[in-house]
CSV table of C-alpha atoms in Angstrom, one decimal:
chain,number,residue,atom,x,y,z
U,1,UNK,CA,38.3,196.5,172.1
U,2,UNK,CA,39.5,195.1,175.5
U,3,UNK,CA,35.8,194.6,176.4
U,4,UNK,CA,35.3,192.8,173.3
U,5,UNK,CA,38.4,190.5,174.0
U,6,UNK,CA,36.9,189.8,177.7
U,7,UNK,CA,33.7,188.7,176.3
U,8,UNK,CA,35.2,186.6,173.4
U,9,UNK,CA,37.4,185.0,176.2
U,10,UNK,CA,34.5,184.3,178.5
U,11,UNK,CA,32.2,183.3,176.0
U,12,UNK,CA,34.4,180.8,174.0
U,13,UNK,CA,35.3,179.1,177.4
U,14,UNK,CA,31.9,179.2,178.8
U,15,UNK,CA,29.7,178.4,175.7
U,16,UNK,CA,32.1,176.3,173.5
U,17,UNK,CA,33.4,172.9,174.3
U,18,UNK,CA,34.8,170.5,171.4
U,19,UNK,CA,32.8,167.6,170.7
U,20,UNK,CA,35.2,165.0,172.1
U,21,UNK,CA,35.5,166.7,175.4
U,22,UNK,CA,31.7,166.8,175.5
U,23,UNK,CA,31.7,163.0,175.3
U,24,UNK,CA,34.1,162.9,178.1
U,25,UNK,CA,31.9,165.0,180.1
U,26,UNK,CA,28.9,162.8,179.4
U,27,UNK,CA,30.5,159.6,180.1
U,28,UNK,CA,31.9,161.0,183.4
U,29,UNK,CA,31.5,158.3,186.1
U,30,UNK,CA,31.5,155.3,183.7
U,31,UNK,CA,35.0,153.7,184.2
U,32,UNK,CA,35.6,152.2,180.9
U,33,UNK,CA,38.9,151.1,179.3
U,34,UNK,CA,38.2,153.3,176.3
U,35,UNK,CA,37.2,156.4,178.3
U,36,UNK,CA,40.5,156.1,180.2
U,37,UNK,CA,42.5,155.7,177.1
U,38,UNK,CA,40.9,158.9,175.7
U,39,UNK,CA,41.3,161.0,178.8
U,40,UNK,CA,45.1,159.7,178.8
U,41,UNK,CA,45.4,160.9,175.1
U,42,UNK,CA,43.9,164.2,176.1
U,43,UNK,CA,46.4,164.7,178.7
U,44,UNK,CA,49.2,163.7,176.6
U,45,UNK,CA,48.2,166.1,173.9
U,46,UNK,CA,47.8,169.1,176.3
U,47,UNK,CA,51.2,168.5,177.6
U,48,UNK,CA,52.6,168.3,173.9
U,49,UNK,CA,50.4,171.4,172.8
U,50,UNK,CA,51.9,173.4,175.9
U,51,UNK,CA,55.6,172.3,175.1
U,52,UNK,CA,55.2,173.7,171.6
U,53,UNK,CA,53.3,176.8,172.5
U,54,UNK,CA,55.6,177.8,175.2
U,55,UNK,CA,58.5,178.0,172.7
U,56,UNK,CA,56.1,179.7,170.1
U,57,UNK,CA,55.4,182.2,172.3
U,58,UNK,CA,58.9,183.1,173.4
U,59,UNK,CA,60.0,183.2,169.9
U,60,UNK,CA,57.0,185.5,168.8
U,61,UNK,CA,57.6,187.8,171.8
U,62,UNK,CA,61.4,188.1,170.8
U,63,UNK,CA,60.3,188.6,167.1
U,64,UNK,CA,57.7,191.6,167.8
U,65,UNK,CA,60.2,193.2,170.3
U,66,UNK,CA,62.6,193.7,167.3
U,67,UNK,CA,60.0,194.5,164.6
U,68,UNK,CA,58.5,197.3,166.9
U,69,UNK,CA,62.0,199.1,167.1
U,70,UNK,CA,64.0,198.1,164.2
U,71,UNK,CA,63.2,201.1,162.2
U,72,UNK,CA,64.0,203.5,165.1
U,73,UNK,CA,67.3,201.8,165.8
U,74,UNK,CA,68.5,202.4,162.3
U,75,UNK,CA,67.2,205.7,162.1
U,76,UNK,CA,69.3,206.6,165.2
U,77,UNK,CA,72.5,205.3,163.3
U,78,UNK,CA,71.8,207.4,160.3
U,79,UNK,CA,72.1,204.6,157.9
U,80,UNK,CA,70.0,203.7,154.7
U,81,UNK,CA,67.1,202.1,156.2
U,82,UNK,CA,65.5,201.0,152.8
U,83,UNK,CA,68.6,199.4,151.6
U,84,UNK,CA,68.7,197.3,154.8
U,85,UNK,CA,65.1,196.1,154.6
U,86,UNK,CA,65.3,195.4,150.9
U,87,UNK,CA,68.3,193.1,151.7
U,88,UNK,CA,66.4,191.3,154.2
U,89,UNK,CA,63.6,190.6,151.7
U,90,UNK,CA,66.0,189.7,148.8
U,91,UNK,CA,67.8,187.4,151.1
U,92,UNK,CA,64.4,185.5,152.1
U,93,UNK,CA,63.5,185.4,148.6
U,94,UNK,CA,66.7,183.8,147.5
U,95,UNK,CA,67.0,181.3,150.2
U,96,UNK,CA,63.6,180.3,150.4
U,97,UNK,CA,63.4,177.7,147.7
U,98,UNK,CA,66.4,175.7,149.1
U,99,UNK,CA,66.0,176.3,152.9
U,100,UNK,CA,62.9,174.3,153.2
U,101,UNK,CA,64.4,171.1,151.7
U,102,UNK,CA,67.3,171.4,154.1
U,103,UNK,CA,64.8,171.7,157.0
U,104,UNK,CA,63.3,168.3,155.9
U,105,UNK,CA,66.6,166.6,155.3
U,106,UNK,CA,68.6,167.6,158.3
U,107,UNK,CA,66.1,167.6,160.8
U,108,UNK,CA,63.0,170.2,162.1
U,109,UNK,CA,64.6,170.5,165.7
U,110,UNK,CA,68.0,171.0,164.4
U,111,UNK,CA,66.6,173.9,162.1
U,112,UNK,CA,64.9,175.6,165.0
U,113,UNK,CA,68.1,175.4,166.9
U,114,UNK,CA,69.8,177.0,163.7
U,115,UNK,CA,67.1,179.7,163.8
U,116,UNK,CA,67.4,180.6,167.5
U,117,UNK,CA,71.4,180.8,166.8
U,118,UNK,CA,71.0,182.9,163.9
U,119,UNK,CA,68.7,185.3,165.8
U,120,UNK,CA,71.2,185.8,168.7
U,121,UNK,CA,73.9,186.5,166.0
U,122,UNK,CA,71.6,189.0,164.3
U,123,UNK,CA,70.7,190.8,167.5
U,124,UNK,CA,74.4,191.1,168.3
U,125,UNK,CA,75.1,192.7,165.1
U,126,UNK,CA,72.5,195.1,165.7
U,127,UNK,CA,74.7,196.6,168.3
U,128,UNK,CA,77.2,197.8,165.6
U,129,UNK,CA,76.7,200.9,163.7
U,130,UNK,CA,78.9,199.6,160.8
U,131,UNK,CA,76.7,199.2,157.8
U,132,UNK,CA,78.2,196.2,156.4
U,133,UNK,CA,77.8,194.3,159.6
U,134,UNK,CA,74.1,195.5,159.6
U,135,UNK,CA,73.6,194.4,155.9
U,136,UNK,CA,75.2,191.0,156.9
U,137,UNK,CA,72.5,190.8,159.8
U,138,UNK,CA,69.9,191.4,157.3
U,139,UNK,CA,70.9,188.7,155.1
U,140,UNK,CA,71.0,186.2,158.0
U,141,UNK,CA,67.7,187.9,158.8
U,142,UNK,CA,66.2,186.7,155.5
U,143,UNK,CA,67.2,183.2,156.1
U,144,UNK,CA,66.0,183.1,159.8
U,145,UNK,CA,62.6,184.4,158.8
U,146,UNK,CA,62.1,181.3,156.4
U,147,UNK,CA,63.2,179.1,159.1
U,148,UNK,CA,60.6,180.6,161.6
U,149,UNK,CA,57.6,180.1,159.1
U,150,UNK,CA,58.7,176.5,158.2
U,151,UNK,CA,60.9,174.7,160.7
U,152,UNK,CA,58.5,175.1,163.7
U,153,UNK,CA,55.4,174.4,162.2
U,154,UNK,CA,56.8,171.5,160.4
U,155,UNK,CA,58.2,170.0,163.6
U,156,UNK,CA,54.9,170.6,165.4
U,157,UNK,CA,52.6,168.8,162.8
U,158,UNK,CA,54.8,165.9,162.2
U,159,UNK,CA,55.3,165.3,166.0
U,160,UNK,CA,51.7,165.8,166.5
U,161,UNK,CA,51.0,162.7,164.0
U,162,UNK,CA,54.0,160.8,165.4
U,163,UNK,CA,52.3,160.7,168.8
U,164,UNK,CA,49.2,159.6,167.4
U,165,UNK,CA,46.9,162.5,168.1
U,166,UNK,CA,43.9,163.0,165.8
U,167,UNK,CA,44.3,165.3,163.1
U,168,UNK,CA,41.1,167.3,163.9
U,169,UNK,CA,43.2,168.3,167.1
U,170,UNK,CA,45.7,170.5,165.2
U,171,UNK,CA,43.3,173.2,164.8
U,172,UNK,CA,43.5,173.7,168.6
U,173,UNK,CA,47.3,174.3,168.5
U,174,UNK,CA,46.8,176.7,165.5
U,175,UNK,CA,44.1,178.6,167.4
U,176,UNK,CA,46.3,178.8,170.6
U,177,UNK,CA,49.2,180.1,168.6
U,178,UNK,CA,47.1,182.6,167.1
U,179,UNK,CA,45.6,183.8,170.3
U,180,UNK,CA,49.2,183.8,171.6
U,181,UNK,CA,50.6,185.8,168.7
U,182,UNK,CA,48.4,188.7,169.2
U,183,UNK,CA,48.9,188.6,173.0
U,184,UNK,CA,52.7,188.6,172.5
U,185,UNK,CA,52.4,191.6,170.1
U,186,UNK,CA,50.8,193.8,172.8
U,187,UNK,CA,53.0,192.6,175.5
U,188,UNK,CA,56.3,193.1,173.5
U,189,UNK,CA,55.2,196.8,172.9
U,190,UNK,CA,55.3,197.4,176.5
U,191,UNK,CA,58.3,195.4,177.3
U,192,UNK,CA,60.1,197.0,174.4
U,193,UNK,CA,59.3,200.4,175.4
U,194,UNK,CA,60.6,199.8,179.0
U,195,UNK,CA,63.8,198.4,177.7
U,196,UNK,CA,64.1,201.3,175.3
U,197,UNK,CA,63.7,204.0,178.1
U,198,UNK,CA,66.4,202.2,180.2
U,199,UNK,CA,69.0,201.0,177.8
U,200,UNK,CA,68.2,203.3,174.7
U,201,UNK,CA,67.2,202.0,171.2
U,202,UNK,CA,69.3,198.9,171.4
U,203,UNK,CA,67.3,197.9,174.7
U,204,UNK,CA,64.6,195.8,173.0
U,205,UNK,CA,67.2,193.8,171.1
U,206,UNK,CA,69.1,192.9,174.1
U,207,UNK,CA,65.9,191.6,175.5
U,208,UNK,CA,65.4,189.6,172.3
U,209,UNK,CA,68.6,187.9,172.8
U,210,UNK,CA,67.6,186.8,176.3
U,211,UNK,CA,64.3,185.3,175.1
U,212,UNK,CA,66.1,183.7,172.2
U,213,UNK,CA,68.6,182.0,174.6
U,214,UNK,CA,65.7,180.7,176.6
U,215,UNK,CA,63.8,179.4,173.5
U,216,UNK,CA,67.1,177.6,172.5
U,217,UNK,CA,67.4,175.9,175.8
U,218,UNK,CA,63.6,174.9,175.6
U,219,UNK,CA,63.8,173.5,171.9
U,220,UNK,CA,66.8,171.3,173.1
U,221,UNK,CA,64.2,169.1,174.8
U,222,UNK,CA,62.2,168.4,171.8
U,223,UNK,CA,62.6,165.1,169.9
U,224,UNK,CA,63.8,165.2,166.3
U,225,UNK,CA,61.7,164.6,163.3
U,226,UNK,CA,62.4,164.6,159.5
U,227,UNK,CA,60.9,165.0,156.1
U,228,UNK,CA,60.5,161.3,155.6
U,229,UNK,CA,57.7,158.8,154.7
U,230,UNK,CA,59.2,156.2,156.6
U,231,UNK,CA,61.7,156.1,159.6
U,232,UNK,CA,65.4,156.5,158.4
U,233,UNK,CA,64.5,157.9,154.8
U,234,UNK,CA,66.0,161.1,155.5
U,235,UNK,CA,69.5,159.3,155.9
U,236,UNK,CA,69.2,157.8,152.4
U,237,UNK,CA,67.6,160.8,150.4
U,238,UNK,CA,69.9,163.6,149.2
U,239,UNK,CA,69.2,167.3,149.7
U,240,UNK,CA,68.5,167.6,145.8
U,241,UNK,CA,66.0,164.8,146.3
U,242,UNK,CA,64.1,166.7,148.9
U,243,UNK,CA,64.2,169.9,146.9
U,244,UNK,CA,63.1,168.4,143.5
U,245,UNK,CA,60.3,166.2,145.2
U,246,UNK,CA,58.9,169.3,147.0
U,247,UNK,CA,58.7,171.4,143.9
U,248,UNK,CA,57.2,168.2,141.9
U,249,UNK,CA,54.4,167.9,144.6
U,250,UNK,CA,53.7,171.6,144.4
U,251,UNK,CA,53.5,171.8,140.7
U,252,UNK,CA,51.7,168.4,140.0
U,253,UNK,CA,49.0,168.5,143.0
U,254,UNK,CA,46.6,171.3,142.4
U,255,UNK,CA,45.3,171.2,146.1
U,256,UNK,CA,48.9,172.1,147.2
U,257,UNK,CA,49.4,174.9,144.8
U,258,UNK,CA,46.0,176.3,145.2
U,259,UNK,CA,46.6,176.3,149.0
U,260,UNK,CA,49.9,178.0,148.5
U,261,UNK,CA,48.5,180.7,146.0
U,262,UNK,CA,45.3,181.3,148.4
U,263,UNK,CA,47.8,181.9,151.4
U,264,UNK,CA,50.0,184.1,149.5
U,265,UNK,CA,47.3,186.4,148.1
U,266,UNK,CA,45.9,186.6,151.7
U,267,UNK,CA,49.0,187.2,153.5
U,268,UNK,CA,50.6,189.5,150.8
U,269,UNK,CA,47.3,191.7,151.3
U,270,UNK,CA,47.6,191.7,155.0
U,271,UNK,CA,51.2,192.7,154.9
U,272,UNK,CA,50.4,195.6,152.4
U,273,UNK,CA,47.6,196.6,154.8
U,274,UNK,CA,50.3,196.6,157.7
U,275,UNK,CA,52.4,199.3,155.5
U,276,UNK,CA,49.2,201.3,155.0
U,277,UNK,CA,47.3,201.6,158.3
U,278,UNK,CA,49.5,204.2,160.1
U,279,UNK,CA,49.9,206.8,157.1
U,280,UNK,CA,46.1,206.2,156.4
U,281,UNK,CA,45.1,207.2,159.8
U,282,UNK,CA,47.6,210.1,160.1
U,283,UNK,CA,46.7,211.6,156.8
U,284,UNK,CA,43.0,212.0,158.1
U,285,UNK,CA,44.3,214.4,160.9
U,286,UNK,CA,41.6,213.7,163.5
U,287,UNK,CA,40.9,216.1,166.1
U,288,UNK,CA,43.4,215.3,169.0
U,289,UNK,CA,45.7,213.2,166.8
U,290,UNK,CA,46.3,209.6,166.3
U,291,UNK,CA,47.2,207.6,169.3
U,292,UNK,CA,49.0,205.1,167.2
U,293,UNK,CA,50.3,202.9,170.2
U,294,UNK,CA,46.9,202.5,171.5
U,295,UNK,CA,45.4,201.6,168.2
U,296,UNK,CA,48.2,199.0,167.7
U,297,UNK,CA,47.3,197.4,171.0
U,298,UNK,CA,43.8,197.4,169.8
U,299,UNK,CA,44.5,195.8,166.6
U,300,UNK,CA,46.6,193.1,168.3
U,301,UNK,CA,43.5,192.5,170.6
U,302,UNK,CA,41.4,192.2,167.4
U,303,UNK,CA,43.9,189.4,166.5
U,304,UNK,CA,43.5,187.7,169.9
U,305,UNK,CA,39.7,187.7,169.4
U,306,UNK,CA,40.0,186.1,166.0
U,307,UNK,CA,42.1,183.3,167.4
U,308,UNK,CA,39.6,182.9,170.2
U,309,UNK,CA,36.4,182.7,167.9
U,310,UNK,CA,38.2,180.3,165.3
U,311,UNK,CA,37.2,177.0,166.9
U,312,UNK,CA,33.6,177.9,167.6
U,313,UNK,CA,33.3,179.5,164.2
U,314,UNK,CA,34.5,176.4,162.5
U,315,UNK,CA,32.2,174.1,164.5
U,316,UNK,CA,29.4,176.4,163.6
U,317,UNK,CA,30.1,176.3,160.0
U,318,UNK,CA,30.4,172.3,160.1
U,319,UNK,CA,27.0,172.0,162.0
U,320,UNK,CA,25.0,174.2,160.0
U,321,UNK,CA,26.4,174.7,156.3
U,322,UNK,CA,28.9,171.8,155.4
U,323,UNK,CA,30.2,168.5,156.5
U,324,UNK,CA,33.1,168.5,158.9
U,325,UNK,CA,35.5,167.3,156.2
U,326,UNK,CA,35.2,170.8,154.4
U,327,UNK,CA,34.5,173.0,157.3
U,328,UNK,CA,38.0,174.3,157.1
U,329,UNK,CA,38.0,175.4,153.3
U,330,UNK,CA,34.5,176.9,153.6
U,331,UNK,CA,35.6,178.8,156.9
U,332,UNK,CA,38.6,180.1,155.2
U,333,UNK,CA,36.5,181.3,152.2
U,334,UNK,CA,34.2,183.0,154.4
U,335,UNK,CA,37.0,184.6,156.5
U,336,UNK,CA,38.5,186.0,153.3
U,337,UNK,CA,35.2,187.4,152.1
U,338,UNK,CA,34.8,189.2,155.5
U,339,UNK,CA,38.6,190.4,154.8
U,340,UNK,CA,37.6,191.8,151.4
U,341,UNK,CA,34.5,193.7,152.7
U,342,UNK,CA,36.5,195.2,155.5
U,343,UNK,CA,39.1,196.7,153.2
U,344,UNK,CA,36.4,198.0,150.8
U,345,UNK,CA,35.5,200.3,153.4
U,346,UNK,CA,38.6,202.5,153.6
U,347,UNK,CA,38.5,202.4,149.5
U,348,UNK,CA,35.1,203.8,149.7
U,349,UNK,CA,35.6,206.3,152.3
U,350,UNK,CA,39.0,207.5,150.9
U,351,UNK,CA,37.5,208.0,147.2
U,352,UNK,CA,34.3,209.8,148.3
U,353,UNK,CA,34.8,213.2,149.8
U,354,UNK,CA,31.1,213.2,150.7
U,355,UNK,CA,31.7,210.3,153.1
U,356,UNK,CA,34.2,212.2,155.4
U,357,UNK,CA,31.6,212.8,158.2
U,358,UNK,CA,32.4,209.5,160.1
U,359,UNK,CA,35.2,208.4,157.8
U,360,UNK,CA,37.8,208.0,160.5
U,361,UNK,CA,35.6,206.1,162.8
U,362,UNK,CA,34.4,203.7,159.9
U,363,UNK,CA,38.0,203.2,158.6
U,364,UNK,CA,39.4,202.4,162.2
U,365,UNK,CA,36.5,199.9,162.8
U,366,UNK,CA,37.3,198.3,159.4
U,367,UNK,CA,41.0,197.9,160.5
U,368,UNK,CA,39.9,196.1,163.7
U,369,UNK,CA,37.8,193.8,161.5
U,370,UNK,CA,40.7,192.8,159.3
U,371,UNK,CA,43.0,192.1,162.2
U,372,UNK,CA,40.3,190.0,163.8
U,373,UNK,CA,40.2,188.2,160.3
U,374,UNK,CA,43.9,187.7,160.6
U,375,UNK,CA,43.5,186.0,163.9
U,376,UNK,CA,40.8,183.8,162.2
U,377,UNK,CA,42.8,182.9,159.2
U,378,UNK,CA,46.1,182.1,160.7
U,379,UNK,CA,44.8,179.0,162.5
U,380,UNK,CA,42.6,177.9,159.5
U,381,UNK,CA,45.6,178.5,157.1
U,382,UNK,CA,47.8,176.1,159.3
U,383,UNK,CA,45.0,173.5,159.5
U,384,UNK,CA,44.7,173.6,155.6
U,385,UNK,CA,48.5,173.1,155.2
U,386,UNK,CA,48.5,170.2,157.7
U,387,UNK,CA,45.8,168.7,155.6
U,388,UNK,CA,47.1,169.1,152.1
U,389,UNK,CA,50.8,169.4,152.5
U,390,UNK,CA,52.6,166.1,152.9
U,391,UNK,CA,54.7,165.7,156.1
U,392,UNK,CA,57.7,164.4,154.4
U,393,UNK,CA,57.9,167.6,152.3
U,394,UNK,CA,56.4,170.3,154.6
U,395,UNK,CA,59.6,172.3,155.3
U,396,UNK,CA,60.3,172.6,151.3
U,397,UNK,CA,56.7,173.3,150.3
U,398,UNK,CA,56.2,175.8,153.1
U,399,UNK,CA,59.3,177.8,151.8
U,400,UNK,CA,58.0,177.4,148.2
U,401,UNK,CA,54.9,179.2,149.3
U,402,UNK,CA,56.8,182.1,150.4
U,403,UNK,CA,57.8,182.8,146.6
U,404,UNK,CA,54.6,184.0,145.5
U,405,UNK,CA,53.9,185.7,148.9
U,406,UNK,CA,57.0,187.7,148.4
U,407,UNK,CA,55.9,188.8,144.8
U,408,UNK,CA,52.6,189.8,146.2
U,409,UNK,CA,54.4,191.8,149.1
U,410,UNK,CA,56.6,193.5,146.4
U,411,UNK,CA,53.7,194.5,144.4
U,412,UNK,CA,51.8,195.6,147.4
U,413,UNK,CA,54.7,197.8,148.6
U,414,UNK,CA,55.3,199.2,145.3
U,415,UNK,CA,51.7,200.2,145.0
U,416,UNK,CA,51.7,202.2,148.3
U,417,UNK,CA,54.4,204.4,146.5
U,418,UNK,CA,52.7,204.9,143.2
U,419,UNK,CA,48.9,204.8,143.6
U,420,UNK,CA,46.4,206.6,145.8
U,421,UNK,CA,45.5,205.0,149.1
U,422,UNK,CA,41.9,204.4,148.0
U,423,UNK,CA,43.3,202.5,144.9
U,424,UNK,CA,45.7,200.4,147.2
U,425,UNK,CA,42.8,199.3,149.6
U,426,UNK,CA,41.0,198.2,146.3
U,427,UNK,CA,43.9,196.0,145.4
U,428,UNK,CA,43.9,194.5,148.8
U,429,UNK,CA,40.4,194.0,148.8
U,430,UNK,CA,40.6,192.3,145.5
U,431,UNK,CA,43.4,190.0,146.6
U,432,UNK,CA,41.3,188.9,149.6
U,433,UNK,CA,38.5,188.4,147.3
U,434,UNK,CA,40.5,186.1,144.8
U,435,UNK,CA,41.9,184.3,147.9
U,436,UNK,CA,38.2,183.5,149.0
U,437,UNK,CA,37.3,182.4,145.1
U,438,UNK,CA,40.2,180.1,144.9
U,439,UNK,CA,39.8,178.6,148.4
U,440,UNK,CA,36.3,177.9,147.3
U,441,UNK,CA,37.4,175.7,144.5
U,442,UNK,CA,38.8,173.3,147.3
U,443,UNK,CA,35.2,172.6,148.6
U,444,UNK,CA,34.3,169.8,146.3
U,445,UNK,CA,33.5,166.1,146.5
U,446,UNK,CA,36.7,165.2,144.5
U,447,UNK,CA,39.0,166.9,146.9
U,448,UNK,CA,39.7,163.8,149.1
U,449,UNK,CA,42.9,163.1,151.2
U,450,UNK,CA,44.5,159.9,151.9
U,451,UNK,CA,45.5,160.4,155.6
U,452,UNK,CA,47.5,157.4,155.5
U,453,UNK,CA,50.0,159.1,153.1
U,454,UNK,CA,50.7,161.8,155.4
U,455,UNK,CA,51.6,159.7,158.2
U,456,UNK,CA,55.2,158.0,158.8
């Protein structure tokens, strides 16, 4: 997988150049005012993207460091682990419908700061073996998770448009975030292990505190923005107004709820896969055992490969299959179909005793493919959200999306307890296929977006 990552990295940098950057290269030497303005805009965008991605990478590194060692920490405390995880999930489900509206009303930058403060408190609470304090940490964790997946993205997309950058460039930021997410996961595993060896099970959480403090300092340099159609609207509208408007838009605009359901199906299926991959491979008892650490690194490299391939893939789709206006919609459908096919492989192998010859290798390869799809659909999902979800209601609607996502995750995790692994993978594949079909309904000449309505 390392070789594949190297080839993808070199190939995408050498063979692929965005069209607008090609135009700059072609006009090199012609000192025109328009060219100078375009180059300046590119430079401003690159600086803005670096500003956002730097914070995003620090936040995700801290998040991954906690996720890789939370189970072992609670196991060492001898507490009820399932109750703690269930508390965090329920907290996220309860607060999701309301938090997003608060993000839009009180400011995305402030919400990102609140996230950082909550994460610091949570990781301090992890030092205690007191079950009630750990439960409090999980309640706060449910709140912080909702903020993580709404406040930062809402700030970035709105600020992107405030600064006058073309909407098409949003895909570059989402792609960079996907690439960085996979890279941070690999790095987190290494750093967390070093900290655990030196400081014990709590070491990774102490490292996460330091990283979150760094992110907090970086966020304070951001400009504030709000969920508003016109400057100053946030000070006039109430929290109740933001809340009801978010729900009204979601329920009355079919484009919005279809995007929400599509991404809930795909992400819910992905989370179910996360629960399944380790026990599935261990149950096959391959000769020499299962090197879960090495496999995890390979899976995260696959995510990075997907992020690297996203822009060339979408460019290929728009060039040969469909107009640029619907390239993201078709790309998403194709990615979900590939994900469905990849999850059909373990479903088939595990249900057919006669296919055990190369079953382990085939299933492992399918797991790499699904993670590459994750790296692909993370940026395309972000691009579609920025296209269809109004800036003024982004925080609220992104959290509304988490309600059906939570429902799919609950169903998926319950299925892992009551169904055979092959049947679970059939369900995961079906979710991806349903997401592909629902996504395809957005590829229509009637699905037009008035960009002016999305800008302040």
